[in-house]
Amino acid sequence: MTTTRVGSLQVELKGELHGFSAHLTAQEVSAGIWDLTLRLTSPSPKLPPPVELQWFQPQWDIHASWWPGKSRSNWLFPDWSGQSRPTAKATSDAPVVCMHSLSGLNRLTFAVQDALHPIRLRCAVNEESGTCICGVQVIPSGHAPLTELSVVVRFDTREVTYAQALNGIAAWWAAQPAYKPAPVPEVGRLPMYSTWYSFHQILDPQEVEAECRRAKSLGCEAVIEDDGWQTLDSARGYAFTGDWQPDRIPDMAGHVRRVHEAGLKFILWYSVPFVGVKSMAFARFAGKFLNYKAHEQWHVLDPRFPEVREYLITTYEKAMHEWNLDGFKLDFVDTFHAGEKDTNDAVDGRDFGAVDEAVDKLFTDVMTRLTKIKTDVLIEFRQSYIGPLMRKYGNLFRAGDCPGDAIANRVRTIDIRLLCGNTAAHADMLMWHPQDSVESAALQLIHVLFSVPQISVRLDKVPAAHVEMLKFWLAFWREHRGVLLDGVLEPLHPECNYPVIRASNAVTRIVATYTDGLAPLGVNVPDKCFVINGTRSNRVVLEVAADLGTRTVKILDVRGREVKTAALKLTAGVHRLEIPAAGLAQITA
């Protein structure tokens, strides 16, 4: 049995070593932060054993856990529940768990340095002892045979906010040379228009170009042209995917040129791994698919074949050269995974044994070769492939699809923000029914203000009031994005889906409330403060921590029209403000 101590925790290595030798060491790298290293060695190459590092954390002031899955729960699951063992790898989530109190304080955050290979984490309540069983398990099938493996686990036991603990883990990953994040072009931090919810696969180039002109007038700086451009089939699905010819938009170069003339950058969608049975590429890559099932209409390419990787890369290079693209929305990356019977050997034409290592090679080469054409190429990845390794070759991380769901969009964008550092966090595309009230429609945007918005409604089909609302809120977002994106982010109460979110810099604070409860302004309130009503109620109850004196309060409605301006004495305590639904208050000293 191999054990070591990490602060007050006793960590044990469990499982059969199967011919490997194991060595554990722990070091406190700074006050309250420890690195535990497990080193496995073997005299000959073989798959690593399925060992697990395990420890017991007393459940003292621990009420919830945070991990980055797009469908995550903040619950503390019992140790007999399968939900207590989230798995992360290069193309799915991130290997980190944060256990925190209801006051939002970190009690234990642990993360694995290796974000490439699959890792199974554990955080579960043990009924008999009142402790949380925590663990980090190696998954052999995610590796190629090896003679040495190091697993480094970082423990953060500091009493800081959960957000500070997670930000620290993100910075730790980003500091590793192999995970150096890709730079983010300025346009990646500005609003965009997406064709997906507004057009789906029925893309008419003239109508898209007209929408681009409308979107530009509202403050959008790029268009993401989604699925449909490469096929005349409009039944959804990917049976015709894989050849990447612009069947629906034959003059793609002219189409892109006209969008550029409208003032927008052009990002084009590709489903990276998929090859449909009705494509010419299907026969070309026969025998080079992962998890092949004959009855399916499309299959996932095996990136361990060098000719597969080269086909994908040259497809993107050719498109960028010939059509003058500015970026790519690379979709369904999380479907790259080994099958149950995979041998993990580099045989039969494969030059990699592990799928995730081949994926890393694929996207490393994609970025290297595309940036030779345009140094400021934009690459969008969608949740759940938004982990620390993906930051190396993607500079836009978008929330997973949640059409019309403002709450899910809010939660997912903040989840991404907590780990993505300076990588641009984008909301899922915003949509609503054109006959909905303007206040209800506005909530779709207000709930994602702390990320980059993507608009995906037909701007020629929504009422004028909706367009006026979009123009106001996008202008507000652009004016204050330095605070919204770059300020100190404080998402309160993750266990309640972030009902209040604050962001601040030295001169401005923005507080958005999304529930019918108190909206705390926080401490050290600067001279300018905005309070945003992200509810359908017509009032917000402010909580003021310390006397702010008399301040000018200007109330604006959902379309930015002034409702009232008055002087208000903001003493310590609670104050009711009559802010219209989806409106805001500007509070200045």
mmCIF file of C-alpha atoms in Angstrom, residues 132-433:
data_model
loop_
_atom_site.group_PDB
_atom_site.id
_atom_site.type_symbol
_atom_site.label_atom_id
_atom_site.label_comp_id
_atom_site.label_asym_id
_atom_site.label_seq_id
_atom_site.Cartn_x
_atom_site.Cartn_y
_atom_site.Cartn_z
ATOM 1 C CA CYS A 132 -16.599 12.862 1.375
ATOM 2 C CA ILE A 133 -14.742 10.119 -0.474
ATOM 3 C CA CYS A 134 -12.607 11.812 -3.092
ATOM 4 C CA GLY A 135 -10.494 10.234 -5.776
ATOM 5 C CA VAL A 136 -8.616 10.432 -9.046
ATOM 6 C CA GLN A 137 -8.614 7.293 -11.205
ATOM 7 C CA VAL A 138 -6.447 6.481 -14.206
ATOM 8 C CA ILE A 139 -8.409 5.038 -17.151
ATOM 9 C CA PRO A 140 -6.087 2.633 -19.007
ATOM 10 C CA SER A 141 -8.045 2.624 -22.274
ATOM 11 C CA GLY A 142 -7.216 6.289 -22.798
ATOM 12 C CA HIS A 143 -3.489 5.617 -23.065
ATOM 13 C CA ALA A 144 -1.118 3.934 -25.448
ATOM 14 C CA PRO A 145 1.275 1.379 -23.910
ATOM 15 C CA LEU A 146 3.982 3.154 -21.900
ATOM 16 C CA THR A 147 6.855 2.599 -19.479
ATOM 17 C CA GLU A 148 6.319 5.670 -17.315
ATOM 18 C CA LEU A 149 3.337 7.767 -16.260
ATOM 19 C CA SER A 150 3.144 10.736 -13.920
ATOM 20 C CA VAL A 151 -0.156 11.934 -12.477
ATOM 21 C CA VAL A 152 -0.028 15.304 -10.710
ATOM 22 C CA VAL A 153 -3.013 16.315 -8.565
ATOM 23 C CA ARG A 154 -3.301 19.844 -7.233
ATOM 24 C CA PHE A 155 -5.100 20.371 -3.906
ATOM 25 C CA ASP A 156 -6.348 23.857 -3.013
ATOM 26 C CA THR A 157 -7.430 24.004 0.625
ATOM 27 C CA ARG A 158 -7.448 27.800 0.973
ATOM 28 C CA GLU A 159 -10.463 29.579 2.410
ATOM 29 C CA VAL A 160 -11.100 31.674 -0.671
ATOM 30 C CA THR A 161 -14.230 31.900 -2.800
ATOM 31 C CA TYR A 162 -14.964 28.913 -4.988
ATOM 32 C CA ALA A 163 -14.488 31.164 -8.029
ATOM 33 C CA GLN A 164 -11.000 32.199 -6.886
ATOM 34 C CA ALA A 165 -10.056 28.554 -6.384
ATOM 35 C CA LEU A 166 -11.257 27.621 -9.880
ATOM 36 C CA ASN A 167 -9.552 30.644 -11.445
ATOM 37 C CA GLY A 168 -6.340 29.496 -9.771
ATOM 38 C CA ILE A 169 -6.655 26.032 -11.311
ATOM 39 C CA ALA A 170 -7.259 27.567 -14.736
ATOM 40 C CA ALA A 171 -4.118 29.680 -14.372
ATOM 41 C CA TRP A 172 -2.131 26.590 -13.284
ATOM 42 C CA TRP A 173 -3.143 24.728 -16.438
ATOM 43 C CA ALA A 174 -2.511 27.723 -18.697
ATOM 44 C CA ALA A 175 1.013 28.130 -17.316
ATOM 45 C CA GLN A 176 2.016 24.727 -18.692
ATOM 46 C CA PRO A 177 3.881 25.148 -22.002
ATOM 47 C CA ALA A 178 1.961 22.261 -23.588
ATOM 48 C CA TYR A 179 -1.345 23.984 -22.781
ATOM 49 C CA LYS A 180 -0.473 27.538 -23.809
ATOM 50 C CA PRO A 181 -3.809 29.140 -24.800
ATOM 51 C CA ALA A 182 -4.317 30.396 -28.324
ATOM 52 C CA PRO A 183 -4.531 34.185 -28.654
ATOM 53 C CA VAL A 184 -8.014 35.644 -29.029
ATOM 54 C CA PRO A 185 -8.544 38.087 -31.933
ATOM 55 C CA GLU A 186 -10.454 41.191 -30.884
ATOM 56 C CA VAL A 187 -13.441 40.270 -33.054
ATOM 57 C CA GLY A 188 -13.775 37.078 -30.999
ATOM 58 C CA ARG A 189 -14.736 39.262 -28.061
ATOM 59 C CA LEU A 190 -17.524 41.069 -29.895
ATOM 60 C CA PRO A 191 -21.159 40.105 -30.638
ATOM 61 C CA MET A 192 -21.833 37.759 -33.533
ATOM 62 C CA TYR A 193 -24.759 36.622 -35.655
ATOM 63 C CA SER A 194 -25.392 32.886 -36.102
ATOM 64 C CA THR A 195 -27.530 31.337 -38.811
ATOM 65 C CA TRP A 196 -28.364 28.146 -36.933
ATOM 66 C CA TYR A 197 -31.595 28.874 -35.074
ATOM 67 C CA SER A 198 -32.693 31.547 -37.543
ATOM 68 C CA PHE A 199 -32.140 29.565 -40.781
ATOM 69 C CA HIS A 200 -31.243 26.005 -39.781
ATOM 70 C CA GLN A 201 -30.193 24.186 -42.947
ATOM 71 C CA ILE A 202 -32.299 26.329 -45.307
ATOM 72 C CA LEU A 203 -29.576 28.831 -46.119
ATOM 73 C CA ASP A 204 -30.359 31.386 -48.807
ATOM 74 C CA PRO A 205 -27.206 33.448 -49.440
ATOM 75 C CA GLN A 206 -29.069 36.639 -50.309
ATOM 76 C CA GLU A 207 -31.207 36.414 -47.167
ATOM 77 C CA VAL A 208 -28.173 35.632 -45.018
ATOM 78 C CA GLU A 209 -26.308 38.612 -46.471
ATOM 79 C CA ALA A 210 -29.288 40.886 -45.751
ATOM 80 C CA GLU A 211 -29.376 39.609 -42.159
ATOM 81 C CA CYS A 212 -25.663 40.310 -41.867
ATOM 82 C CA ARG A 213 -26.248 43.935 -42.790
ATOM 83 C CA ARG A 214 -28.982 44.192 -40.162
ATOM 84 C CA ALA A 215 -26.797 42.478 -37.570
ATOM 85 C CA LYS A 216 -23.928 44.874 -38.282
ATOM 86 C CA SER A 217 -26.208 47.848 -37.650
ATOM 87 C CA LEU A 218 -26.996 46.398 -34.204
ATOM 88 C CA GLY A 219 -23.371 45.872 -33.198
ATOM 89 C CA CYS A 220 -22.437 42.399 -34.457
ATOM 90 C CA GLU A 221 -18.974 41.957 -35.956
ATOM 91 C CA ALA A 222 -18.996 38.413 -37.370
ATOM 92 C CA VAL A 223 -21.382 35.826 -38.774
ATOM 93 C CA ILE A 224 -21.189 32.115 -38.072
ATOM 94 C CA GLU A 225 -22.688 30.284 -41.031
ATOM 95 C CA ASP A 226 -23.814 26.954 -39.678
ATOM 96 C CA ASP A 227 -24.919 23.588 -41.040
ATOM 97 C CA GLY A 228 -26.679 23.535 -44.413
ATOM 98 C CA TRP A 229 -24.166 25.252 -46.697
ATOM 99 C CA GLN A 230 -22.614 21.915 -47.736
ATOM 100 C CA THR A 231 -25.767 19.982 -48.637
ATOM 101 C CA LEU A 232 -29.166 20.322 -50.317
ATOM 102 C CA ASP A 233 -30.605 17.907 -47.759
ATOM 103 C CA SER A 234 -32.538 19.684 -45.007
ATOM 104 C CA ALA A 235 -33.732 16.762 -42.894
ATOM 105 C CA ARG A 236 -31.112 17.430 -40.216
ATOM 106 C CA GLY A 237 -28.699 14.601 -39.529
ATOM 107 C CA TYR A 238 -25.346 14.104 -41.236
ATOM 108 C CA ALA A 239 -25.887 11.392 -43.867
ATOM 109 C CA PHE A 240 -24.492 13.692 -46.598
ATOM 110 C CA THR A 241 -21.634 15.107 -44.512
ATOM 111 C CA GLY A 242 -17.952 14.629 -45.288
ATOM 112 C CA ASP A 243 -17.244 15.998 -48.784
ATOM 113 C CA TRP A 244 -17.514 19.672 -47.795
ATOM 114 C CA GLN A 245 -18.577 21.066 -51.144
ATOM 115 C CA PRO A 246 -20.810 24.187 -51.061
ATOM 116 C CA ASP A 247 -23.788 22.497 -52.697
ATOM 117 C CA ARG A 248 -26.336 24.989 -51.382
ATOM 118 C CA ILE A 249 -24.124 28.061 -51.913
ATOM 119 C CA PRO A 250 -22.090 27.374 -55.082
ATOM 120 C CA ASP A 251 -20.588 30.882 -55.171
ATOM 121 C CA MET A 252 -19.169 30.652 -51.653
ATOM 122 C CA ALA A 253 -16.288 33.022 -52.423
ATOM 123 C CA GLY A 254 -18.730 35.682 -53.639
ATOM 124 C CA HIS A 255 -20.984 35.077 -50.663
ATOM 125 C CA VAL A 256 -18.103 35.548 -48.234
ATOM 126 C CA ARG A 257 -16.980 38.661 -50.101
ATOM 127 C CA ARG A 258 -20.420 40.240 -49.802
ATOM 128 C CA VAL A 259 -20.530 39.478 -46.065
ATOM 129 C CA HIS A 260 -17.128 41.123 -45.716
ATOM 130 C CA GLU A 261 -18.458 44.139 -47.619
ATOM 131 C CA ALA A 262 -21.244 44.317 -45.028
ATOM 132 C CA GLY A 263 -18.530 44.709 -42.388
ATOM 133 C CA LEU A 264 -18.613 41.244 -40.785
ATOM 134 C CA LYS A 265 -16.005 38.522 -40.441
ATOM 135 C CA PHE A 266 -17.045 35.088 -41.754
ATOM 136 C CA ILE A 267 -16.845 31.869 -39.700
ATOM 137 C CA LEU A 268 -17.919 28.590 -41.340
ATOM 138 C CA TRP A 269 -19.260 25.445 -39.656
ATOM 139 C CA TYR A 270 -17.765 21.962 -40.041
ATOM 140 C CA SER A 271 -18.709 18.763 -38.198
ATOM 141 C CA VAL A 272 -15.134 17.601 -37.792
ATOM 142 C CA PRO A 273 -15.442 13.823 -37.200
ATOM 143 C CA PHE A 274 -18.582 12.966 -39.184
ATOM 144 C CA VAL A 275 -18.685 11.224 -42.547
ATOM 145 C CA GLY A 276 -22.136 10.317 -43.862
ATOM 146 C CA VAL A 277 -22.972 7.123 -45.720
ATOM 147 C CA LYS A 278 -24.223 9.174 -48.692
ATOM 148 C CA SER A 279 -20.969 11.074 -49.121
ATOM 149 C CA MET A 280 -18.102 10.189 -51.445
ATOM 150 C CA ALA A 281 -15.753 10.328 -48.452
ATOM 151 C CA PHE A 282 -17.531 7.339 -46.905
ATOM 152 C CA ALA A 283 -16.029 4.851 -49.362
ATOM 153 C CA ARG A 284 -12.684 6.636 -49.306
ATOM 154 C CA PHE A 285 -12.302 6.137 -45.548
ATOM 155 C CA ALA A 286 -13.829 2.685 -45.208
ATOM 156 C CA GLY A 287 -12.131 0.861 -42.339
ATOM 157 C CA LYS A 288 -10.965 4.117 -40.775
ATOM 158 C CA PHE A 289 -13.892 4.865 -38.501
ATOM 159 C CA LEU A 290 -14.245 4.701 -34.723
ATOM 160 C CA ASN A 291 -17.060 2.598 -33.242
ATOM 161 C CA TYR A 292 -18.362 1.627 -36.659
ATOM 162 C CA LYS A 293 -21.991 0.459 -36.699
ATOM 163 C CA ALA A 294 -23.346 -0.420 -40.124
ATOM 164 C CA HIS A 295 -26.914 0.713 -39.398
ATOM 165 C CA GLU A 296 -25.926 4.309 -38.622
ATOM 166 C CA GLN A 297 -26.220 7.083 -41.204
ATOM 167 C CA TRP A 298 -22.910 8.714 -40.350
ATOM 168 C CA HIS A 299 -19.682 7.616 -38.706
ATOM 169 C CA VAL A 300 -16.773 9.090 -36.778
ATOM 170 C CA LEU A 301 -13.379 9.247 -38.437
ATOM 171 C CA ASP A 302 -10.420 7.684 -36.641
ATOM 172 C CA PRO A 303 -7.817 10.472 -36.204
ATOM 173 C CA ARG A 304 -5.059 7.936 -35.532
ATOM 174 C CA PHE A 305 -4.705 7.506 -39.296
ATOM 175 C CA PRO A 306 -2.415 10.237 -40.666
ATOM 176 C CA GLU A 307 -4.378 10.371 -43.937
ATOM 177 C CA VAL A 308 -7.555 11.138 -41.953
ATOM 178 C CA ARG A 309 -5.903 14.059 -40.204
ATOM 179 C CA GLU A 310 -4.392 15.325 -43.442
ATOM 180 C CA TYR A 311 -7.772 15.187 -45.188
ATOM 181 C CA LEU A 312 -9.403 17.301 -42.490
ATOM 182 C CA ILE A 313 -6.584 19.830 -42.301
ATOM 183 C CA THR A 314 -6.304 20.327 -46.049
ATOM 184 C CA THR A 315 -10.091 20.687 -46.253
ATOM 185 C CA TYR A 316 -9.911 23.686 -43.901
ATOM 186 C CA GLU A 317 -6.802 25.115 -45.582
ATOM 187 C CA LYS A 318 -8.410 24.919 -49.013
ATOM 188 C CA ALA A 319 -11.613 26.570 -47.781
ATOM 189 C CA MET A 320 -9.720 29.405 -46.102
ATOM 190 C CA HIS A 321 -7.582 30.000 -49.195
ATOM 191 C CA GLU A 322 -10.346 29.793 -51.792
ATOM 192 C CA TRP A 323 -13.171 31.479 -49.880
ATOM 193 C CA ASN A 324 -11.194 33.899 -47.691
ATOM 194 C CA LEU A 325 -12.693 32.589 -44.461
ATOM 195 C CA ASP A 326 -11.869 34.235 -41.133
ATOM 196 C CA GLY A 327 -12.520 31.232 -38.940
ATOM 197 C CA PHE A 328 -14.160 27.898 -38.320
ATOM 198 C CA LYS A 329 -16.826 26.512 -36.044
ATOM 199 C CA LEU A 330 -15.445 23.006 -35.485
ATOM 200 C CA ASP A 331 -18.249 20.863 -34.143
ATOM 201 C CA PHE A 332 -18.786 17.470 -32.496
ATOM 202 C CA VAL A 333 -15.176 17.129 -31.380
ATOM 203 C CA ASP A 334 -16.346 15.249 -28.274
ATOM 204 C CA THR A 335 -17.409 12.272 -30.413
ATOM 205 C CA PHE A 336 -13.768 11.285 -30.891
ATOM 206 C CA HIS A 337 -13.413 8.385 -28.453
ATOM 207 C CA ALA A 338 -12.053 4.858 -28.560
ATOM 208 C CA GLY A 339 -14.351 1.850 -28.848
ATOM 209 C CA GLU A 340 -14.706 -0.873 -26.251
ATOM 210 C CA LYS A 341 -12.569 -3.292 -28.292
ATOM 211 C CA ASP A 342 -9.852 -0.787 -29.157
ATOM 212 C CA THR A 343 -6.338 -2.179 -28.710
ATOM 213 C CA ASN A 344 -4.681 1.250 -28.285
ATOM 214 C CA ASP A 345 -1.826 0.120 -30.514
ATOM 215 C CA ALA A 346 -0.361 2.085 -33.425
ATOM 216 C CA VAL A 347 -0.993 -0.713 -35.947
ATOM 217 C CA ASP A 348 -2.664 -1.260 -39.317
ATOM 218 C CA GLY A 349 -1.726 2.170 -40.618
ATOM 219 C CA ARG A 350 -2.349 4.117 -37.420
ATOM 220 C CA ASP A 351 0.542 6.251 -36.161
ATOM 221 C CA PHE A 352 -1.036 6.753 -32.717
ATOM 222 C CA GLY A 353 -2.378 4.203 -30.298
ATOM 223 C CA ALA A 354 -4.458 6.558 -28.122
ATOM 224 C CA VAL A 355 -7.333 8.482 -29.717
ATOM 225 C CA ASP A 356 -6.910 11.565 -27.542
ATOM 226 C CA GLU A 357 -3.237 11.832 -28.425
ATOM 227 C CA ALA A 358 -4.173 11.714 -32.119
ATOM 228 C CA VAL A 359 -6.825 14.395 -31.544
ATOM 229 C CA ASP A 360 -4.210 16.591 -29.910
ATOM 230 C CA LYS A 361 -1.955 16.122 -32.938
ATOM 231 C CA LEU A 362 -4.851 16.877 -35.306
ATOM 232 C CA PHE A 363 -5.796 20.189 -33.716
ATOM 233 C CA THR A 364 -2.233 21.253 -33.036
ATOM 234 C CA ASP A 365 -1.574 20.895 -36.749
ATOM 235 C CA VAL A 366 -4.864 22.584 -37.648
ATOM 236 C CA MET A 367 -3.877 25.691 -35.675
ATOM 237 C CA THR A 368 -0.291 25.663 -36.939
ATOM 238 C CA ARG A 369 -1.291 25.494 -40.571
ATOM 239 C CA LEU A 370 -4.294 27.813 -40.433
ATOM 240 C CA THR A 371 -2.393 30.538 -38.585
ATOM 241 C CA LYS A 372 0.157 30.474 -41.400
ATOM 242 C CA ILE A 373 -2.666 31.649 -43.663
ATOM 243 C CA LYS A 374 -4.288 34.059 -41.183
ATOM 244 C CA THR A 375 -2.620 34.723 -37.860
ATOM 245 C CA ASP A 376 -5.918 35.885 -36.347
ATOM 246 C CA VAL A 377 -7.981 32.830 -37.281
ATOM 247 C CA LEU A 378 -11.078 32.288 -35.141
ATOM 248 C CA ILE A 379 -11.825 28.759 -33.896
ATOM 249 C CA GLU A 380 -15.059 28.051 -32.003
ATOM 250 C CA PHE A 381 -15.478 24.979 -29.801
ATOM 251 C CA ARG A 382 -18.733 24.061 -28.110
ATOM 252 C CA GLN A 383 -19.278 22.838 -24.580
ATOM 253 C CA SER A 384 -18.323 20.201 -23.452
ATOM 254 C CA TYR A 385 -15.000 20.361 -25.317
ATOM 255 C CA ILE A 386 -13.916 23.490 -23.441
ATOM 256 C CA GLY A 387 -11.176 22.099 -21.184
ATOM 257 C CA PRO A 388 -7.653 23.445 -20.604
ATOM 258 C CA LEU A 389 -6.100 21.541 -23.499
ATOM 259 C CA MET A 390 -8.721 22.800 -25.941
ATOM 260 C CA ARG A 391 -7.664 26.377 -25.148
ATOM 261 C CA LYS A 392 -4.455 25.586 -27.051
ATOM 262 C CA TYR A 393 -6.282 25.401 -30.368
ATOM 263 C CA GLY A 394 -9.635 27.095 -29.814
ATOM 264 C CA ASN A 395 -10.143 30.753 -28.912
ATOM 265 C CA LEU A 396 -13.951 30.872 -28.683
ATOM 266 C CA PHE A 397 -15.713 28.559 -26.205
ATOM 267 C CA ARG A 398 -19.489 28.448 -26.641
ATOM 268 C CA ALA A 399 -22.138 27.153 -24.275
ATOM 269 C CA GLY A 400 -23.762 23.877 -25.271
ATOM 270 C CA ASP A 401 -27.015 24.096 -27.218
ATOM 271 C CA CYS A 402 -29.919 25.331 -25.094
ATOM 272 C CA PRO A 403 -32.332 27.028 -27.528
ATOM 273 C CA GLY A 404 -34.694 29.446 -25.824
ATOM 274 C CA ASP A 405 -33.402 28.481 -22.359
ATOM 275 C CA ALA A 406 -32.031 31.645 -20.773
ATOM 276 C CA ILE A 407 -31.332 29.944 -17.441
ATOM 277 C CA ALA A 408 -29.274 27.110 -18.933
ATOM 278 C CA ASN A 409 -27.412 29.619 -21.089
ATOM 279 C CA ARG A 410 -26.564 31.714 -18.033
ATOM 280 C CA VAL A 411 -25.305 28.712 -16.075
ATOM 281 C CA ARG A 412 -23.287 27.276 -18.938
ATOM 282 C CA THR A 413 -21.592 30.549 -19.849
ATOM 283 C CA ILE A 414 -20.558 31.169 -16.251
ATOM 284 C CA ASP A 415 -19.322 27.584 -15.932
ATOM 285 C CA ILE A 416 -17.092 28.231 -18.930
ATOM 286 C CA ARG A 417 -15.954 31.619 -17.601
ATOM 287 C CA LEU A 418 -14.742 30.130 -14.324
ATOM 288 C CA LEU A 419 -12.123 27.999 -16.107
ATOM 289 C CA CYS A 420 -11.410 29.616 -19.469
ATOM 290 C CA GLY A 421 -9.180 32.517 -18.448
ATOM 291 C CA ASN A 422 -8.882 34.995 -21.330
ATOM 292 C CA THR A 423 -10.362 32.607 -23.907
ATOM 293 C CA ALA A 424 -13.585 34.211 -25.162
ATOM 294 C CA ALA A 425 -16.672 32.645 -23.553
ATOM 295 C CA HIS A 426 -19.657 32.770 -25.908
ATOM 296 C CA ALA A 427 -23.318 32.208 -25.142
ATOM 297 C CA ASP A 428 -25.334 29.693 -27.067
ATOM 298 C CA MET A 429 -27.155 31.390 -29.908
ATOM 299 C CA LEU A 430 -30.067 33.528 -28.717
ATOM 300 C CA MET A 431 -33.537 32.830 -30.032
ATOM 301 C CA TRP A 432 -37.133 33.527 -29.039
ATOM 302 C CA HIS A 433 -40.600 33.556 -30.554
#
